[in-house]
Tab-separated table of C-alpha atoms in Angstrom:
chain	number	residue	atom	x	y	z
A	1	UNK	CA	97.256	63.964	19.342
A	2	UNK	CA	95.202	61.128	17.982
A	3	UNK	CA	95.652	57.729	18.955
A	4	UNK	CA	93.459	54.718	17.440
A	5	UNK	CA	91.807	52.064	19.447
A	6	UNK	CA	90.158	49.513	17.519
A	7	UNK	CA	87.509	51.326	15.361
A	8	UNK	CA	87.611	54.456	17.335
A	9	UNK	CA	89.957	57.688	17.367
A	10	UNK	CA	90.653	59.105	20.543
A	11	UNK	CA	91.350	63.031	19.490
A	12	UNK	CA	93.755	65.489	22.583
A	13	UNK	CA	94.012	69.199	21.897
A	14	UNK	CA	96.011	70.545	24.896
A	15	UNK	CA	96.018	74.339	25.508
A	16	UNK	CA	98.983	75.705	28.194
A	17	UNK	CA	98.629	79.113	29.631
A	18	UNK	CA	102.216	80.110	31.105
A	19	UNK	CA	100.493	83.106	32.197
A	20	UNK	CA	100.315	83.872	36.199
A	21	UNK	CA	96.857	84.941	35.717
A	22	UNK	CA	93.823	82.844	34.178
A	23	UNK	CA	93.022	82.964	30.474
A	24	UNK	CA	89.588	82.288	29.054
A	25	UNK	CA	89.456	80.022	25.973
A	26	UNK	CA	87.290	79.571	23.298
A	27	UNK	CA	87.645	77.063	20.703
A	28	UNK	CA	86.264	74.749	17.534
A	29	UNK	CA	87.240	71.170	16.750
A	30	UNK	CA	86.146	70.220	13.399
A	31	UNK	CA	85.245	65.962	13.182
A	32	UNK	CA	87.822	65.116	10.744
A	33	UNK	CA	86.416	63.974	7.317
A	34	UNK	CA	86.206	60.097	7.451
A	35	UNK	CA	84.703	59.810	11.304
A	36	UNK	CA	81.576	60.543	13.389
A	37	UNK	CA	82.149	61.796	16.396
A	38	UNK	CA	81.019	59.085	18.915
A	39	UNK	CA	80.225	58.818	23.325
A	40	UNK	CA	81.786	55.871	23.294
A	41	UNK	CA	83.637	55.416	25.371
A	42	UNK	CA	83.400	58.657	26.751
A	43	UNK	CA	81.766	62.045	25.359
A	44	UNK	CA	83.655	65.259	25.244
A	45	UNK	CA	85.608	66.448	27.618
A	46	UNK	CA	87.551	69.655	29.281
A	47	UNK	CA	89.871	69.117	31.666
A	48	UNK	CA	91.638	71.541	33.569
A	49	UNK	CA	89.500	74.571	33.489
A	50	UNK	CA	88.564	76.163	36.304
A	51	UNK	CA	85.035	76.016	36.959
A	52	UNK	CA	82.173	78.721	37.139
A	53	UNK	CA	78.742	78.872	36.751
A	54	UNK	CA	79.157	78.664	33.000
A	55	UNK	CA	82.263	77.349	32.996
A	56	UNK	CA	83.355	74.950	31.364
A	57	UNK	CA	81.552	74.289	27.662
A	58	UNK	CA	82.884	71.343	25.742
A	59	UNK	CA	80.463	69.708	23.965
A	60	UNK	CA	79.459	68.214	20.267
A	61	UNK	CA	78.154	70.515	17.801
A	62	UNK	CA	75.893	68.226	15.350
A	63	UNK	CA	74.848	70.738	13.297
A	64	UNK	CA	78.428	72.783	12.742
A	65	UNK	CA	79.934	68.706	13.006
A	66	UNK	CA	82.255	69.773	15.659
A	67	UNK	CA	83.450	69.798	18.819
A	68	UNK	CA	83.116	73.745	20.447
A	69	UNK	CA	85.017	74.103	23.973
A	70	UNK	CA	85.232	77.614	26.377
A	71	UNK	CA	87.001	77.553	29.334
A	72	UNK	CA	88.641	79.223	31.827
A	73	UNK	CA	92.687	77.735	31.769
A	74	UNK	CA	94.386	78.224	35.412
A	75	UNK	CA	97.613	80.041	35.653
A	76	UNK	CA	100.611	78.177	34.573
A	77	UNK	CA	98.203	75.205	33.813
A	78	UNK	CA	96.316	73.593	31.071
A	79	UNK	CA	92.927	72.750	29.829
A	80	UNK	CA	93.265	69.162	27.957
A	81	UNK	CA	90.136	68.509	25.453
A	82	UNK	CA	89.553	65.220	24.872
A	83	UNK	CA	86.727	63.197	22.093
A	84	UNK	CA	86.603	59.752	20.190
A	85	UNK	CA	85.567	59.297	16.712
A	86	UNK	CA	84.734	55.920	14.910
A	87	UNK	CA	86.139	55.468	11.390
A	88	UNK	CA	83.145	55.774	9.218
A	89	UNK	CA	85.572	55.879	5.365
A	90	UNK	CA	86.993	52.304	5.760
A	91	UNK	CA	88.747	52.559	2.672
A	92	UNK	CA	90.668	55.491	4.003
A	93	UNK	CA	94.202	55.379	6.043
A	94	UNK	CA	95.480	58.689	7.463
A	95	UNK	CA	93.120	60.594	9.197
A	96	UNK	CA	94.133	64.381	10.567
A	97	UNK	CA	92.678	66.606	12.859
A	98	UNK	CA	93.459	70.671	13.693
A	99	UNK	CA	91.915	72.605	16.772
A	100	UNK	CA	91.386	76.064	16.705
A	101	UNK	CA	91.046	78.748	19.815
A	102	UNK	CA	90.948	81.789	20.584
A	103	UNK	CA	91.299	83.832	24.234
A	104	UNK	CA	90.959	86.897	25.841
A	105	UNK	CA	94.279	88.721	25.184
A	106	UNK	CA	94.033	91.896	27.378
A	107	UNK	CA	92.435	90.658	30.109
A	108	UNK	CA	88.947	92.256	29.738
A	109	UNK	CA	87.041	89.362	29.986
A	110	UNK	CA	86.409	88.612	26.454
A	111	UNK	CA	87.686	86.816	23.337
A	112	UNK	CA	89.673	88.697	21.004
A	113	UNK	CA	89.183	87.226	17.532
A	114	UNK	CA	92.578	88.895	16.431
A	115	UNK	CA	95.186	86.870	14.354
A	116	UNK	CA	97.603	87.551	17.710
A	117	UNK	CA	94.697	86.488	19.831
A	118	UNK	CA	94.226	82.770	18.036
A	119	UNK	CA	95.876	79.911	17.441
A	120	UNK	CA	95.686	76.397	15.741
A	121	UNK	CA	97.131	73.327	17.330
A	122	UNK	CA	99.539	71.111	15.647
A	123	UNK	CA	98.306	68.728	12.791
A	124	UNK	CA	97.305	65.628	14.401
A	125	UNK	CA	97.278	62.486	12.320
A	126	UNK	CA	96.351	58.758	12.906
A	127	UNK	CA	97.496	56.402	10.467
A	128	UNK	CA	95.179	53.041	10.847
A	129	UNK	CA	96.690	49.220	9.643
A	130	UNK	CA	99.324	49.776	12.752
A	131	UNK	CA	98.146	46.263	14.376
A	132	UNK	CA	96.547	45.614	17.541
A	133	UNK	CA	96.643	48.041	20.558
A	134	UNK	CA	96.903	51.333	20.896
A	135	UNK	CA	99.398	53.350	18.570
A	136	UNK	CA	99.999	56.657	19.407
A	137	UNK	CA	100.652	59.756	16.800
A	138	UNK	CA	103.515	62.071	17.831
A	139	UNK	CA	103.238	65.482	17.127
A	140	UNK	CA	104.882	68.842	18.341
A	141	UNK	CA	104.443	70.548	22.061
A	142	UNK	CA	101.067	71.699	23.422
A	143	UNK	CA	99.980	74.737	22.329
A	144	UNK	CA	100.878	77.834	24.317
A	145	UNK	CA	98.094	80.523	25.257
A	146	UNK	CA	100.185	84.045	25.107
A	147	UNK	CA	101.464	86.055	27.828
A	148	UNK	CA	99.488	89.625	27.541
A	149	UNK	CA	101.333	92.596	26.779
C-alpha cells in the first residue's frame, strides 16, 4: 500500500505466514521510477520478524536502488515492511510499486527460488493532486506465505 504525505510516499508490503511453524523470507523492493528513497521520516523497516542474531535485514540498497528485506515471519503472523520515498518526477501523477519475496518452502532452512516458492505483492499505486492529508491507496489482501507440503 502506498499512501502520500506531502512530498513523501510512505510504501507497506505485508507478508502473512498462516503456517504454525516460522517461515524465513527473503525479499526485493524496487524504488519506484519517479522517487528516491528517503529516512525521512523514518528509514526502512521490518516489523514482525522474529529476531536472531542475523535476523532481521531490511535495509536500502543504493547501488541495486532498492529496498532488500530477510526475515524470519512468526507462525500465523506477519512481517510488515515499511519505507518513504520523496517524489523526485514532479510532472508525474501515478506512481506504483511491486514487492517481491521469496521463502524457504520445505523447511530446510533456506530460500527456494522456485516459481511455487515466490511471490509478488499486489500493485500498489499512489495517485498525487488528492489535496491535503493523507490519502490512502486500496489494494487487495496481504500477501500469503504458503503452507508447506
Amino acid at each position: 500500500m502506498g499512501t502520500l504525505q506531502g512530498n513523501a510516499i510512505q510504501w507497506v508490503a505485508t507478508w502473512v505466514n498462516p503456517n504454525p511453524w516460522s517461515v524465513l523470507l527473503e525479499g526485493v523492493d524496487p524504488i519506484p521510477a519517479g522517487t528516491e528513497y528517503t529516512t525521512t521520516p523514518d528509514p526502512v523497516t521490518c516489523e514482525g520478524s522474529i529476531t536472531s542474531s542475523n535476523l532481521p535485514v531490511c535495509e536500502y540498497n543504493a547501488g541495486g536502488n532498492q529496498i532488500e528485506f530477510s526475515a524470519l515471519v512468526p507462525p500465523n503472523g506477519q512481517v510488515v515492511v515499511t519505507f518513504y520515498t520523496n517524489i523526485t518526477d514532479s510532472g508525474r501523477s501515478v506512481f506504483r510499486n511491486t514487492a517481491d519475496a521469496c521463502w524457504d518452502s520445505d523447511g530446510n532452512g533456506e530460500i527456494d527460488q522456485s516459481l511455487d516458492s515466490c511471490e509478488s505483492t499486489p500493485p500498489a499505486r499512489v495517485i498525487t493532486g488528492g489535496g491535503p492529508g493523507p490519502v490512502p491507496v486500496p489494494v487487495p489482501e496481504p500477501v500469503p506465505v504458503p503452507v508447506m507440503s
